[in-house]
PDB file of C-alpha atoms in Angstrom:
ATOM      1  CA  MET A   1       0.073   0.109  -0.045  1.00  0.00           C
ATOM      2  CA  ASN A   2       1.486   3.332  -0.918  1.00  0.00           C
ATOM      3  CA  ARG A   3       1.313   6.491   1.084  1.00  0.00           C
ATOM      4  CA  ILE A   4      -1.549   8.058  -0.880  1.00  0.00           C
ATOM      5  CA  ASP A   5      -3.726   4.793  -0.507  1.00  0.00           C
ATOM      6  CA  PHE A   6      -2.866   4.862   3.144  1.00  0.00           C
ATOM      7  CA  GLN A   7      -3.950   8.394   3.695  1.00  0.00           C
ATOM      8  CA  GLN A   8      -7.151   7.930   1.667  1.00  0.00           C
ATOM      9  CA  GLN A   9      -8.090   4.880   3.686  1.00  0.00           C
ATOM     10  CA  LEU A  10      -7.472   6.658   6.878  1.00  0.00           C
ATOM     11  CA  LEU A  11      -9.481   9.583   5.619  1.00  0.00           C
ATOM     12  CA  SER A  12     -12.445   7.359   4.701  1.00  0.00           C
ATOM     13  CA  LEU A  13     -12.663   6.021   8.277  1.00  0.00           C
ATOM     14  CA  GLN A  14     -12.842   9.361   9.990  1.00  0.00           C
ATOM     15  CA  THR A  15     -16.711   9.316  10.506  1.00  0.00           C
ATOM     16  CA  ASN A  16     -16.478   5.651  11.919  1.00  0.00           C
ATOM     17  CA  LEU A  17     -13.500   6.539  14.133  1.00  0.00           C
ATOM     18  CA  LEU A  18     -15.257   9.565  15.461  1.00  0.00           C
ATOM     19  CA  ASN A  19     -18.364   7.454  16.297  1.00  0.00           C
ATOM     20  CA  PHE A  20     -16.132   4.995  18.113  1.00  0.00           C
ATOM     21  CA  ALA A  21     -14.385   7.825  20.037  1.00  0.00           C
ATOM     22  CA  ILE A  22     -17.737   9.240  21.077  1.00  0.00           C
ATOM     23  CA  SER A  23     -18.773   5.825  22.403  1.00  0.00           C
ATOM     24  CA  LEU A  24     -15.539   5.602  24.316  1.00  0.00           C
ATOM     25  CA  THR A  25     -15.423   8.976  25.800  1.00  0.00           C
ATOM     26  CA  SER A  26     -19.211  10.071  25.912  1.00  0.00           C
ATOM     27  CA  ASN A  27     -18.028  13.602  25.231  1.00  0.00           C
ATOM     28  CA  ARG A  28     -17.786  15.076  21.677  1.00  0.00           C
ATOM     29  CA  GLU A  29     -14.778  17.439  22.530  1.00  0.00           C
ATOM     30  CA  ASP A  30     -12.735  14.526  24.073  1.00  0.00           C
ATOM     31  CA  ALA A  31     -13.789  12.306  21.217  1.00  0.00           C
ATOM     32  CA  ASN A  32     -12.419  14.934  18.730  1.00  0.00           C
ATOM     33  CA  ASP A  33      -9.190  14.903  20.671  1.00  0.00           C
ATOM     34  CA  LEU A  34      -8.999  11.170  20.600  1.00  0.00           C
ATOM     35  CA  LEU A  35      -9.712  11.104  16.854  1.00  0.00           C
ATOM     36  CA  GLN A  36      -6.939  13.715  16.276  1.00  0.00           C
ATOM     37  CA  ASP A  37      -4.397  11.567  18.374  1.00  0.00           C
ATOM     38  CA  THR A  38      -5.345   8.398  16.664  1.00  0.00           C
ATOM     39  CA  THR A  39      -4.915   9.879  13.168  1.00  0.00           C
ATOM     40  CA  LEU A  40      -1.719  11.331  14.144  1.00  0.00           C
ATOM     41  CA  LYS A  41      -0.443   8.080  15.553  1.00  0.00           C
ATOM     42  CA  ALA A  42      -1.541   6.112  12.546  1.00  0.00           C
ATOM     43  CA  LEU A  43       0.253   8.515  10.152  1.00  0.00           C
ATOM     44  CA  ASP A  44       3.421   8.418  12.306  1.00  0.00           C
ATOM     45  CA  ASN A  45       3.343   4.569  12.248  1.00  0.00           C
ATOM     46  CA  GLU A  46       2.435   4.077   8.618  1.00  0.00           C
ATOM     47  CA  ASP A  47       5.708   2.087   8.236  1.00  0.00           C
ATOM     48  CA  LYS A  48       4.464  -0.466  10.834  1.00  0.00           C
ATOM     49  CA  PHE A  49       1.254  -1.327   9.068  1.00  0.00           C
ATOM     50  CA  ALA A  50       1.374  -4.694   7.409  1.00  0.00           C
ATOM     51  CA  PRO A  51      -0.397  -4.417   3.961  1.00  0.00           C
ATOM     52  CA  GLU A  52      -1.819  -7.733   4.280  1.00  0.00           C
ATOM     53  CA  SER A  53      -3.535  -7.081   7.605  1.00  0.00           C
ATOM     54  CA  ASN A  54      -6.943  -5.437   8.437  1.00  0.00           C
ATOM     55  CA  PHE A  55      -6.363  -1.632   8.033  1.00  0.00           C
ATOM     56  CA  LYS A  56      -9.727  -0.701   9.812  1.00  0.00           C
ATOM     57  CA  GLY A  57      -8.940  -3.093  12.719  1.00  0.00           C
ATOM     58  CA  TRP A  58      -5.392  -1.782  12.965  1.00  0.00           C
ATOM     59  CA  VAL A  59      -6.624   1.977  13.240  1.00  0.00           C
ATOM     60  CA  PHE A  60      -9.409   1.083  15.699  1.00  0.00           C
ATOM     61  CA  THR A  61      -6.999  -0.780  17.877  1.00  0.00           C
ATOM     62  CA  ILE A  62      -4.784   2.370  17.848  1.00  0.00           C
ATOM     63  CA  MET A  63      -7.671   4.433  19.060  1.00  0.00           C
ATOM     64  CA  ARG A  64      -8.700   1.933  21.768  1.00  0.00           C
ATOM     65  CA  ASN A  65      -5.146   1.746  23.202  1.00  0.00           C
ATOM     66  CA  ILE A  66      -4.684   5.559  23.092  1.00  0.00           C
ATOM     67  CA  PHE A  67      -8.019   5.767  25.181  1.00  0.00           C
ATOM     68  CA  ILE A  68      -6.997   3.006  27.717  1.00  0.00           C
ATOM     69  CA  ASN A  69      -3.480   4.638  28.139  1.00  0.00           C
ATOM     70  CA  LYS A  70      -4.950   8.121  28.750  1.00  0.00           C
ATOM     71  CA  TYR A  71      -7.476   6.607  31.124  1.00  0.00           C
ATOM     72  CA  ARG A  72      -4.828   4.783  33.168  1.00  0.00           C
ATOM     73  CA  ARG A  73      -2.594   7.952  33.207  1.00  0.00           C
ATOM     74  CA  MET A  74      -5.497  10.031  34.522  1.00  0.00           C
ATOM     75  CA  VAL A  75      -6.257   7.381  37.289  1.00  0.00           C
ATOM     76  CA  ARG A  76      -2.621   7.271  38.316  1.00  0.00           C
ATOM     77  CA  SER A  77      -2.447  11.066  38.394  1.00  0.00           C
ATOM     78  CA  SER A  78      -5.482  11.331  40.544  1.00  0.00           C
ATOM     79  CA  THR A  79      -4.132   8.778  43.173  1.00  0.00           C
ATOM     80  CA  VAL A  80      -3.362  10.332  46.383  1.00  0.00           C
ATOM     81  CA  ILE A  81       0.083   9.264  47.910  1.00  0.00           C
ATOM     82  CA  ASP A  82       0.635   9.769  51.741  1.00  0.00           C
ATOM     83  CA  SER A  83       4.221  11.163  52.147  1.00  0.00           C
ATOM     84  CA  SER A  84       3.783  12.300  55.746  1.00  0.00           C
ATOM     85  CA  ASP A  85       5.597  10.890  58.799  1.00  0.00           C
ATOM     86  CA  ASP A  86       2.489  10.806  60.680  1.00  0.00           C
ATOM     87  CA  GLN A  87       0.847   7.367  60.003  1.00  0.00           C
ATOM     88  CA  TYR A  88      -2.597   8.737  61.039  1.00  0.00           C
ATOM     89  CA  LEU A  89      -2.503  11.906  58.823  1.00  0.00           C
ATOM     90  CA  LEU A  90      -3.555  11.609  55.149  1.00  0.00           C
ATOM     91  CA  ASN A  91      -2.200  14.408  52.903  1.00  0.00           C
ATOM     92  CA  ALA A  92      -5.474  15.428  51.187  1.00  0.00           C
ATOM     93  CA  PRO A  93      -5.327  18.094  48.616  1.00  0.00           C
ATOM     94  CA  GLU A  94      -5.864  21.717  49.832  1.00  0.00           C
ATOM     95  CA  ASN A  95      -9.009  22.172  47.742  1.00  0.00           C
ATOM     96  CA  ASP A  96     -10.729  18.934  48.984  1.00  0.00           C
ATOM     97  CA  THR A  97     -14.212  19.848  50.404  1.00  0.00           C
ATOM     98  CA  ALA A  98     -16.457  17.946  52.612  1.00  0.00           C
ATOM     99  CA  LEU A  99     -19.689  16.457  51.136  1.00  0.00           C
ATOM    100  CA  THR A 100     -22.545  18.710  51.378  1.00  0.00           C
ATOM    101  CA  PRO A 101     -26.082  17.383  52.484  1.00  0.00           C
ATOM    102  CA  GLU A 102     -27.145  17.695  48.885  1.00  0.00           C
ATOM    103  CA  ASP A 103     -24.190  15.499  47.736  1.00  0.00           C
ATOM    104  CA  THR A 104     -24.804  13.069  50.348  1.00  0.00           C
ATOM    105  CA  MET A 105     -28.501  12.767  49.425  1.00  0.00           C
ATOM    106  CA  ALA A 106     -27.645  12.387  45.803  1.00  0.00           C
ATOM    107  CA  GLU A 107     -25.196   9.675  46.642  1.00  0.00           C
ATOM    108  CA  LYS A 108     -27.800   7.699  48.699  1.00  0.00           C
ATOM    109  CA  GLU A 109     -30.242   8.108  45.820  1.00  0.00           C
ATOM    110  CA  ILE A 110     -27.892   6.713  43.323  1.00  0.00           C
ATOM    111  CA  THR A 111     -26.801   3.892  45.494  1.00  0.00           C
ATOM    112  CA  ALA A 112     -30.443   3.152  46.440  1.00  0.00           C
ATOM    113  CA  THR A 113     -31.105   2.981  42.656  1.00  0.00           C
ATOM    114  CA  ILE A 114     -28.255   0.745  41.900  1.00  0.00           C
ATOM    115  CA  ASN A 115     -29.155  -1.539  44.645  1.00  0.00           C
ATOM    116  CA  SER A 116     -32.710  -1.834  43.258  1.00  0.00           C
ATOM    117  CA  PHE A 117     -31.400  -3.386  40.094  1.00  0.00           C
ATOM    118  CA  PRO A 118     -31.787  -7.128  39.713  1.00  0.00           C
ATOM    119  CA  ASP A 119     -28.630  -8.991  40.523  1.00  0.00           C
ATOM    120  CA  ALA A 120     -28.153  -9.938  36.706  1.00  0.00           C
ATOM    121  CA  TYR A 121     -27.696  -6.050  36.124  1.00  0.00           C
ATOM    122  CA  ARG A 122     -26.430  -4.859  39.539  1.00  0.00           C
ATOM    123  CA  VAL A 123     -23.405  -7.240  39.774  1.00  0.00           C
ATOM    124  CA  PRO A 124     -21.804  -6.558  36.387  1.00  0.00           C
ATOM    125  CA  PHE A 125     -22.641  -2.860  36.625  1.00  0.00           C
ATOM    126  CA  SER A 126     -21.036  -2.533  40.060  1.00  0.00           C
ATOM    127  CA  LEU A 127     -18.014  -4.505  39.009  1.00  0.00           C
ATOM    128  CA  TYR A 128     -17.601  -2.171  35.867  1.00  0.00           C
ATOM    129  CA  VAL A 129     -17.934   0.947  38.089  1.00  0.00           C
ATOM    130  CA  ALA A 130     -15.317  -0.617  40.486  1.00  0.00           C
ATOM    131  CA  GLY A 131     -12.889  -0.672  37.401  1.00  0.00           C
ATOM    132  CA  TYR A 132     -13.043  -4.239  36.052  1.00  0.00           C
ATOM    133  CA  HIS A 133     -12.859  -4.633  32.368  1.00  0.00           C
ATOM    134  CA  TYR A 134     -15.793  -6.380  30.371  1.00  0.00           C
ATOM    135  CA  GLY A 135     -13.621  -9.431  29.785  1.00  0.00           C
ATOM    136  CA  GLU A 136     -12.912  -9.777  33.481  1.00  0.00           C
ATOM    137  CA  ILE A 137     -16.479  -9.448  34.412  1.00  0.00           C
ATOM    138  CA  ALA A 138     -17.528 -11.955  31.795  1.00  0.00           C
ATOM    139  CA  GLU A 139     -14.959 -14.411  33.107  1.00  0.00           C
ATOM    140  CA  ARG A 140     -15.765 -13.752  36.678  1.00  0.00           C
ATOM    141  CA  MET A 141     -19.605 -14.196  36.038  1.00  0.00           C
ATOM    142  CA  SER A 142     -19.248 -17.063  33.554  1.00  0.00           C
ATOM    143  CA  LEU A 143     -21.259 -15.100  30.932  1.00  0.00           C
ATOM    144  CA  PRO A 144     -20.625 -14.284  27.298  1.00  0.00           C
ATOM    145  CA  LEU A 145     -18.848 -10.997  26.751  1.00  0.00           C
ATOM    146  CA  GLY A 146     -21.832  -9.535  24.721  1.00  0.00           C
ATOM    147  CA  THR A 147     -24.242 -10.324  27.664  1.00  0.00           C
ATOM    148  CA  VAL A 148     -22.120  -8.439  30.084  1.00  0.00           C
ATOM    149  CA  LYS A 149     -21.809  -5.465  27.770  1.00  0.00           C
ATOM    150  CA  SER A 150     -25.619  -5.422  27.087  1.00  0.00           C
ATOM    151  CA  ARG A 151     -26.399  -5.721  30.976  1.00  0.00           C
ATOM    152  CA  ILE A 152     -24.063  -2.927  31.714  1.00  0.00           C
ATOM    153  CA  PHE A 153     -25.507  -0.724  29.039  1.00  0.00           C
ATOM    154  CA  TYR A 154     -29.039  -1.377  30.129  1.00  0.00           C
ATOM    155  CA  ALA A 155     -28.031  -0.680  33.846  1.00  0.00           C
ATOM    156  CA  ARG A 156     -26.571   2.626  32.781  1.00  0.00           C
ATOM    157  CA  LYS A 157     -29.703   3.569  30.786  1.00  0.00           C
ATOM    158  CA  TYR A 158     -32.045   2.688  33.570  1.00  0.00           C
ATOM    159  CA  LEU A 159     -29.907   4.691  36.004  1.00  0.00           C
ATOM    160  CA  GLN A 160     -30.026   7.612  33.652  1.00  0.00           C
ATOM    161  CA  ASP A 161     -33.828   7.400  33.257  1.00  0.00           C
ATOM    162  CA  ARG A 162     -34.415   6.870  37.044  1.00  0.00           C
ATOM    163  CA  LEU A 163     -32.187   9.947  37.924  1.00  0.00           C
ATOM    164  CA  SER A 164     -32.947  12.231  34.971  1.00  0.00           C
ATOM    165  CA  GLU A 165     -34.592  14.907  37.016  1.00  0.00           C
ATOM    166  CA  TYR A 166     -31.357  15.176  39.179  1.00  0.00           C
ATOM    167  CA  ASP A 167     -29.163  18.066  37.904  1.00  0.00           C
ATOM    168  CA  PRO A 168     -25.953  18.419  40.010  1.00  0.00           C
ATOM    169  CA  ARG A 169     -25.534  22.149  39.024  1.00  0.00           C
TER     170      ARG A 169
END
């Protein structure tokens, strides 16, 4: 595959890539950033693409890996590390504020809504929120991957519908 064909194929996938990015980030601005990063990385690594392999799969894998790496970096940067000598003192950020009564009520309402889910939906959703990957949840629950994804999707949808009147602003 020559350089022109490579670039044309990459351009033809932009709409599909944007849709995939939106599904990953749930935010159009972040999705556009992810699309830009993916396009740049694909162009930078054009020489690593094997012409006999699946181009679309290769580019989508790049996007997924960029998303996962950014997510992991974000989680690591938000981790609090206690560097004090006092074992009973946690060095919390200066701008950390206590929960307001409204925050506590919202948290209780969300928790109660999640707990009202049938186990078939609550367990995979709770594991997903706790940071488990779909594959890990599927293995742990002895379910097909598609079933796990579907149940998490419907649990999220149900939670959104039940709490639609709640506006945190």
